[in-house]
Amino acid sequence: MTITLHHLRYSRSTRIIWLLEELDIGYSIVEHHRDETTNRSQDDLFAIHPLGKAPAVDVDGRVMMESGAIIEYLIETHGAGKLGVAPGEAERSAYLEWMQFTEGTLAMPVLLTMLGPRFGGLDKLPLLQGFVGGEVTKLLDYVDAHLEGREFLLESGFTGADINMEYLLELINLTGMLDQRPNAKSYLERLMARDAYKRAIEIGGPLVKLPG
Ligand SMILES: N[C@@H](CCC(=O)N[C@@H](CS)C(=O)NCC(=O)O)C(=O)O
C-alpha cells in the first residue's frame, strides 16, 4: 500500500503525520501552502481534491479527506491492533463518539472563536458572540470534566480519537481558555509530549502561525 499525505502548512493535516509516525509506517508527504492573503488553500491542493481541503491522503491512487475517516482507515489497515477500538470491543461506542465529536461538534465553535479577531471581532456581532462563547464554554467544560482522573479520552489508553482532538485543544489553548480547565490542559500537555507528536511538528511545522 502506498500512502501520500497532502499536507497543508499550519493545519489539521499534522494530525495525519502524527498518526503515521505513531504507526511507524512508510509514507511520503507533498507539502502545500496557504495563500498569504486569504489563508485558504491554493490550486495545487484543489488539483488533489475538489474541495481543496487538508488533510487529503492518497492511498494506492484513491484520495480521501476528513481527518477522522483517514485516522480510522489508516488504523484499520495499518494499526495491527494499535490505536483503535475494533467492533465488539468494550469501548467501541466511546471511541466512535469521541472520534466524531471533535470535528462534528467541537470544531465549529472553536474555529469561530479563533477566526473572530481576524474578521473584525465577534463583539461586533453580539448574537453570534453569545452563541459561540456559550457553546465553546460548555464544550470545553464537558471535555475537562470527562478527563477528570483520565489520562486519555478512553480508559483503554491513547487512541486515534486523541490525535483527532489535539489540534482543537492546541488552538483554543492560545486564548487562555484551558487555564481554568486543568484536566484538559494537562491532557494537551501529555499529548504534545509524545515523541511521535514532536516528530510530526519537526516534519510538518507548527500547527499555528503565530504573528511576528
Ligand atoms: N473536517 C475536515 C476539515 C478540513 C479543513 O477544513 N481543513 C482546513 C485546514 S485546517 C483547510 O483545508 N483549509 C483550507 C481551505 O479550506 O481553504 C477534517 O477534519 O479534515
mmCIF file of C-alpha atoms and ligand atoms in Angstrom:
data_model
loop_
_atom_site.group_PDB
_atom_site.id
_atom_site.type_symbol
_atom_site.label_atom_id
_atom_site.label_comp_id
_atom_site.label_asym_id
_atom_site.label_seq_id
_atom_site.Cartn_x
_atom_site.Cartn_y
_atom_site.Cartn_z
ATOM 1 C CA MET A 1 0.000 0.000 0.000
ATOM 2 C CA THR A 2 1.452 3.414 -0.913
ATOM 3 C CA ILE A 3 0.435 6.390 1.185
ATOM 4 C CA THR A 4 0.938 10.004 0.164
ATOM 5 C CA LEU A 5 -0.172 12.683 2.580
ATOM 6 C CA HIS A 6 -1.060 16.084 1.179
ATOM 7 C CA HIS A 7 -0.026 18.334 3.996
ATOM 8 C CA LEU A 8 -1.089 21.972 4.238
ATOM 9 C CA ARG A 9 1.229 24.009 6.452
ATOM 10 C CA TYR A 10 -0.413 25.278 9.661
ATOM 11 C CA SER A 11 -3.358 22.929 9.523
ATOM 12 C CA ARG A 12 -5.120 19.803 10.697
ATOM 13 C CA SER A 13 -3.035 17.653 8.383
ATOM 14 C CA THR A 14 -0.331 17.483 11.050
ATOM 15 C CA ARG A 15 -2.727 15.044 12.734
ATOM 16 C CA ILE A 16 -2.029 12.540 9.983
ATOM 17 C CA ILE A 17 1.753 12.996 10.103
ATOM 18 C CA TRP A 18 1.471 12.314 13.846
ATOM 19 C CA LEU A 19 -0.642 9.196 13.269
ATOM 20 C CA LEU A 20 1.722 7.851 10.612
ATOM 21 C CA GLU A 21 4.644 8.449 12.958
ATOM 22 C CA GLU A 22 2.822 6.663 15.803
ATOM 23 C CA LEU A 23 2.140 3.711 13.494
ATOM 24 C CA ASP A 24 5.695 3.797 12.140
ATOM 25 C CA ILE A 25 4.683 3.092 8.558
ATOM 26 C CA GLY A 26 6.211 4.339 5.339
ATOM 27 C CA TYR A 27 4.647 7.348 3.649
ATOM 28 C CA SER A 28 5.549 10.355 1.583
ATOM 29 C CA ILE A 29 4.455 13.947 2.015
ATOM 30 C CA VAL A 30 3.568 16.576 -0.542
ATOM 31 C CA GLU A 31 3.604 19.971 1.072
ATOM 32 C CA HIS A 32 1.053 22.676 0.188
ATOM 33 C CA HIS A 33 0.899 26.292 1.291
ATOM 34 C CA ARG A 34 -1.913 28.649 2.177
ATOM 35 C CA ASP A 35 -2.483 31.797 0.152
ATOM 36 C CA GLU A 36 -0.698 34.601 2.027
ATOM 37 C CA THR A 37 -3.703 36.938 1.827
ATOM 38 C CA THR A 38 -6.753 34.707 2.162
ATOM 39 C CA ASN A 39 -5.128 31.945 4.239
ATOM 40 C CA ARG A 40 -7.007 29.453 2.073
ATOM 41 C CA SER A 41 -5.736 26.511 0.015
ATOM 42 C CA GLN A 42 -4.426 27.132 -3.465
ATOM 43 C CA ASP A 43 -4.774 25.444 -6.865
ATOM 44 C CA ASP A 44 -2.211 22.744 -6.048
ATOM 45 C CA LEU A 45 -4.487 21.315 -3.343
ATOM 46 C CA PHE A 46 -7.635 21.687 -5.475
ATOM 47 C CA ALA A 47 -5.794 19.586 -8.049
ATOM 48 C CA ILE A 48 -5.743 16.780 -5.468
ATOM 49 C CA HIS A 49 -9.325 17.035 -4.170
ATOM 50 C CA PRO A 50 -12.233 19.166 -5.447
ATOM 51 C CA LEU A 51 -12.663 20.774 -2.012
ATOM 52 C CA GLY A 52 -9.008 21.759 -1.693
ATOM 53 C CA LYS A 53 -9.035 20.618 1.941
ATOM 54 C CA ALA A 54 -6.265 19.174 4.063
ATOM 55 C CA PRO A 55 -5.607 16.590 5.196
ATOM 56 C CA ALA A 56 -6.035 14.659 1.985
ATOM 57 C CA VAL A 57 -4.430 11.263 1.659
ATOM 58 C CA ASP A 58 -3.784 9.271 -1.459
ATOM 59 C CA VAL A 59 -3.847 5.569 -0.639
ATOM 60 C CA ASP A 60 -2.987 3.454 -3.655
ATOM 61 C CA GLY A 61 -4.392 6.068 -6.014
ATOM 62 C CA ARG A 62 -7.627 6.765 -4.109
ATOM 63 C CA VAL A 63 -7.794 10.175 -2.471
ATOM 64 C CA MET A 64 -9.721 10.594 0.744
ATOM 65 C CA MET A 65 -10.281 13.542 3.073
ATOM 66 C CA GLU A 66 -11.800 14.107 6.576
ATOM 67 C CA SER A 67 -9.312 13.649 9.389
ATOM 68 C CA GLY A 68 -11.466 11.249 11.419
ATOM 69 C CA ALA A 69 -12.134 8.967 8.442
ATOM 70 C CA ILE A 70 -8.462 8.990 7.438
ATOM 71 C CA ILE A 71 -7.395 8.208 11.013
ATOM 72 C CA GLU A 72 -9.840 5.308 11.280
ATOM 73 C CA TYR A 73 -8.929 3.941 7.862
ATOM 74 C CA LEU A 74 -5.180 4.016 8.434
ATOM 75 C CA ILE A 75 -5.584 2.429 11.869
ATOM 76 C CA GLU A 76 -7.858 -0.239 10.394
ATOM 77 C CA THR A 77 -5.418 -1.037 7.589
ATOM 78 C CA HIS A 78 -2.062 -0.460 9.339
ATOM 79 C CA GLY A 79 -2.740 -0.353 13.069
ATOM 80 C CA ALA A 80 -2.093 -4.035 13.774
ATOM 81 C CA GLY A 81 -4.385 -3.684 16.786
ATOM 82 C CA LYS A 82 -2.852 -0.390 17.969
ATOM 83 C CA LEU A 83 -4.575 2.989 18.412
ATOM 84 C CA GLY A 84 -8.099 1.850 17.518
ATOM 85 C CA VAL A 85 -11.040 0.075 19.131
ATOM 86 C CA ALA A 86 -12.412 -2.694 16.947
ATOM 87 C CA PRO A 87 -16.127 -3.531 16.580
ATOM 88 C CA GLY A 88 -17.232 -5.639 19.529
ATOM 89 C CA GLU A 89 -14.620 -4.254 21.937
ATOM 90 C CA ALA A 90 -15.802 -2.654 25.166
ATOM 91 C CA GLU A 91 -15.063 0.990 24.357
ATOM 92 C CA ARG A 92 -16.084 0.879 20.695
ATOM 93 C CA SER A 93 -19.028 3.257 21.106
ATOM 94 C CA ALA A 94 -16.973 5.731 23.158
ATOM 95 C CA TYR A 95 -14.208 5.572 20.546
ATOM 96 C CA LEU A 96 -16.601 6.387 17.707
ATOM 97 C CA GLU A 97 -18.283 9.107 19.750
ATOM 98 C CA TRP A 98 -15.032 10.915 20.625
ATOM 99 C CA MET A 99 -13.622 10.486 17.131
ATOM 100 C CA GLN A 100 -16.698 12.200 15.664
ATOM 101 C CA PHE A 101 -17.179 14.734 18.470
ATOM 102 C CA THR A 102 -14.012 16.597 17.535
ATOM 103 C CA GLU A 103 -14.998 17.657 14.024
ATOM 104 C CA GLY A 104 -18.765 17.184 14.339
ATOM 105 C CA THR A 105 -19.361 19.272 17.467
ATOM 106 C CA LEU A 106 -16.250 20.948 18.878
ATOM 107 C CA ALA A 107 -14.604 22.288 15.720
ATOM 108 C CA MET A 108 -17.097 24.917 14.605
ATOM 109 C CA PRO A 109 -17.310 26.952 17.843
ATOM 110 C CA VAL A 110 -13.553 26.645 18.448
ATOM 111 C CA LEU A 111 -12.726 27.818 14.931
ATOM 112 C CA LEU A 112 -15.222 30.700 15.074
ATOM 113 C CA THR A 113 -13.600 31.764 18.344
ATOM 114 C CA MET A 114 -10.171 31.650 16.740
ATOM 115 C CA LEU A 115 -11.243 33.318 13.472
ATOM 116 C CA GLY A 116 -13.333 36.065 15.114
ATOM 117 C CA PRO A 117 -10.478 38.560 15.615
ATOM 118 C CA ARG A 118 -9.339 38.125 12.010
ATOM 119 C CA PHE A 119 -12.755 39.320 10.795
ATOM 120 C CA GLY A 120 -13.029 42.371 12.996
ATOM 121 C CA GLY A 121 -14.029 40.708 16.277
ATOM 122 C CA LEU A 122 -17.062 38.690 17.309
ATOM 123 C CA ASP A 123 -18.018 41.543 19.657
ATOM 124 C CA LYS A 124 -19.328 43.345 16.547
ATOM 125 C CA LEU A 125 -21.911 40.560 16.250
ATOM 126 C CA PRO A 126 -23.222 40.158 19.809
ATOM 127 C CA LEU A 127 -25.791 37.457 18.992
ATOM 128 C CA LEU A 128 -23.161 35.306 17.291
ATOM 129 C CA GLN A 129 -20.669 36.035 20.051
ATOM 130 C CA GLY A 130 -23.208 34.940 22.663
ATOM 131 C CA PHE A 131 -23.899 31.708 20.829
ATOM 132 C CA VAL A 132 -20.269 30.860 20.081
ATOM 133 C CA GLY A 133 -18.989 31.875 23.519
ATOM 134 C CA GLY A 134 -21.662 29.831 25.281
ATOM 135 C CA GLU A 135 -21.022 26.792 23.087
ATOM 136 C CA VAL A 136 -17.265 26.841 23.456
ATOM 137 C CA THR A 137 -17.509 27.195 27.227
ATOM 138 C CA LYS A 138 -19.982 24.322 27.506
ATOM 139 C CA LEU A 139 -17.977 22.029 25.235
ATOM 140 C CA LEU A 140 -14.625 22.707 26.896
ATOM 141 C CA ASP A 141 -16.208 22.178 30.325
ATOM 142 C CA TYR A 142 -17.532 18.857 29.051
ATOM 143 C CA VAL A 143 -14.113 17.747 27.778
ATOM 144 C CA ASP A 144 -12.461 18.907 31.003
ATOM 145 C CA ALA A 145 -14.982 17.047 33.174
ATOM 146 C CA HIS A 146 -14.583 13.893 31.087
ATOM 147 C CA LEU A 147 -10.805 13.983 31.580
ATOM 148 C CA GLU A 148 -11.042 14.145 35.378
ATOM 149 C CA GLY A 149 -8.969 11.172 36.564
ATOM 150 C CA ARG A 150 -8.305 10.031 32.993
ATOM 151 C CA GLU A 151 -5.052 10.074 31.057
ATOM 152 C CA PHE A 152 -6.703 9.926 27.636
ATOM 153 C CA LEU A 153 -10.242 10.048 26.227
ATOM 154 C CA LEU A 154 -10.664 6.292 26.621
ATOM 155 C CA GLU A 155 -9.908 4.179 29.681
ATOM 156 C CA SER A 156 -8.039 1.698 27.495
ATOM 157 C CA GLY A 157 -5.398 4.300 26.636
ATOM 158 C CA PHE A 158 -4.178 6.505 23.813
ATOM 159 C CA THR A 159 -6.089 6.131 20.506
ATOM 160 C CA GLY A 160 -6.676 7.879 17.222
ATOM 161 C CA ALA A 161 -9.501 9.819 18.890
ATOM 162 C CA ASP A 162 -6.874 11.643 20.973
ATOM 163 C CA ILE A 163 -4.943 12.505 17.820
ATOM 164 C CA ASN A 164 -8.077 13.990 16.260
ATOM 165 C CA MET A 165 -8.844 16.017 19.396
ATOM 166 C CA GLU A 166 -5.416 17.575 19.995
ATOM 167 C CA TYR A 167 -5.436 20.174 17.189
ATOM 168 C CA LEU A 168 -8.504 21.979 18.511
ATOM 169 C CA LEU A 169 -7.265 21.994 22.101
ATOM 170 C CA GLU A 170 -3.909 23.351 20.969
ATOM 171 C CA LEU A 171 -5.717 26.165 19.117
ATOM 172 C CA ILE A 172 -8.072 27.103 21.940
ATOM 173 C CA ASN A 173 -5.241 26.950 24.466
ATOM 174 C CA LEU A 174 -3.815 30.038 22.713
ATOM 175 C CA THR A 175 -6.795 32.025 24.013
ATOM 176 C CA GLY A 176 -6.063 31.010 27.629
ATOM 177 C CA MET A 177 -9.375 29.112 27.837
ATOM 178 C CA LEU A 178 -7.691 25.963 29.146
ATOM 179 C CA ASP A 179 -6.089 27.798 32.062
ATOM 180 C CA GLN A 180 -9.263 27.276 34.115
ATOM 181 C CA ARG A 181 -9.633 23.700 32.827
ATOM 182 C CA PRO A 182 -6.683 21.827 34.328
ATOM 183 C CA ASN A 183 -7.704 18.335 33.171
ATOM 184 C CA ALA A 184 -7.919 19.413 29.548
ATOM 185 C CA LYS A 185 -4.721 21.430 29.847
ATOM 186 C CA SER A 186 -2.641 18.600 31.313
ATOM 187 C CA TYR A 187 -4.135 16.210 28.750
ATOM 188 C CA LEU A 188 -2.995 18.556 25.968
ATOM 189 C CA GLU A 189 0.477 18.722 27.523
ATOM 190 C CA ARG A 190 0.578 14.900 27.682
ATOM 191 C CA LEU A 191 -0.325 14.645 24.004
ATOM 192 C CA MET A 192 2.232 17.260 22.969
ATOM 193 C CA ALA A 193 4.935 15.438 24.941
ATOM 194 C CA ARG A 194 4.638 12.288 22.835
ATOM 195 C CA ASP A 195 7.683 11.534 20.682
ATOM 196 C CA ALA A 196 5.581 10.965 17.562
ATOM 197 C CA TYR A 197 3.805 14.310 18.047
ATOM 198 C CA LYS A 198 7.165 16.068 18.337
ATOM 199 C CA ARG A 199 8.404 14.338 15.198
ATOM 200 C CA ALA A 200 5.236 15.433 13.374
ATOM 201 C CA ILE A 201 5.911 19.059 14.287
ATOM 202 C CA GLU A 202 9.528 18.731 13.121
ATOM 203 C CA ILE A 203 8.353 17.262 9.827
ATOM 204 C CA GLY A 204 5.266 19.389 9.145
ATOM 205 C CA GLY A 205 5.952 22.564 11.096
ATOM 206 C CA PRO A 206 3.857 24.099 13.880
ATOM 207 C CA LEU A 207 0.057 23.897 13.850
ATOM 208 C CA VAL A 208 -0.413 27.608 14.160
ATOM 209 C CA LYS A 209 1.400 30.516 12.551
ATOM 210 C CA LEU A 210 1.942 32.961 15.343
ATOM 211 C CA PRO A 211 2.271 36.654 14.482
ATOM 212 C CA GLY A 212 5.800 38.074 14.266
HETATM 213 N N1 LIG B 1 -13.456 18.288 8.774
HETATM 214 C C1 LIG B 1 -12.267 18.356 7.958
HETATM 215 C C2 LIG B 1 -11.849 19.821 7.826
HETATM 216 C C3 LIG B 1 -10.753 20.034 6.808
HETATM 217 C C4 LIG B 1 -10.343 21.501 6.732
HETATM 218 O O1 LIG B 1 -11.192 22.409 6.786
HETATM 219 N N2 LIG B 1 -9.051 21.727 6.642
HETATM 220 C C5 LIG B 1 -8.537 23.084 6.578
HETATM 221 C C6 LIG B 1 -7.142 23.130 7.218
HETATM 222 S S1 LIG B 1 -7.156 23.049 8.958
HETATM 223 C C7 LIG B 1 -8.346 23.529 5.147
HETATM 224 O O2 LIG B 1 -8.108 22.714 4.284
HETATM 225 N N3 LIG B 1 -8.413 24.843 4.941
HETATM 226 C C8 LIG B 1 -8.096 25.478 3.705
HETATM 227 C C9 LIG B 1 -9.296 25.895 2.927
HETATM 228 O O3 LIG B 1 -10.413 25.446 3.232
HETATM 229 O O4 LIG B 1 -9.121 26.672 2.002
HETATM 230 C C10 LIG B 1 -11.180 17.493 8.612
HETATM 231 O O5 LIG B 1 -11.253 17.265 9.823
HETATM 232 O O6 LIG B 1 -10.256 17.014 7.946
#
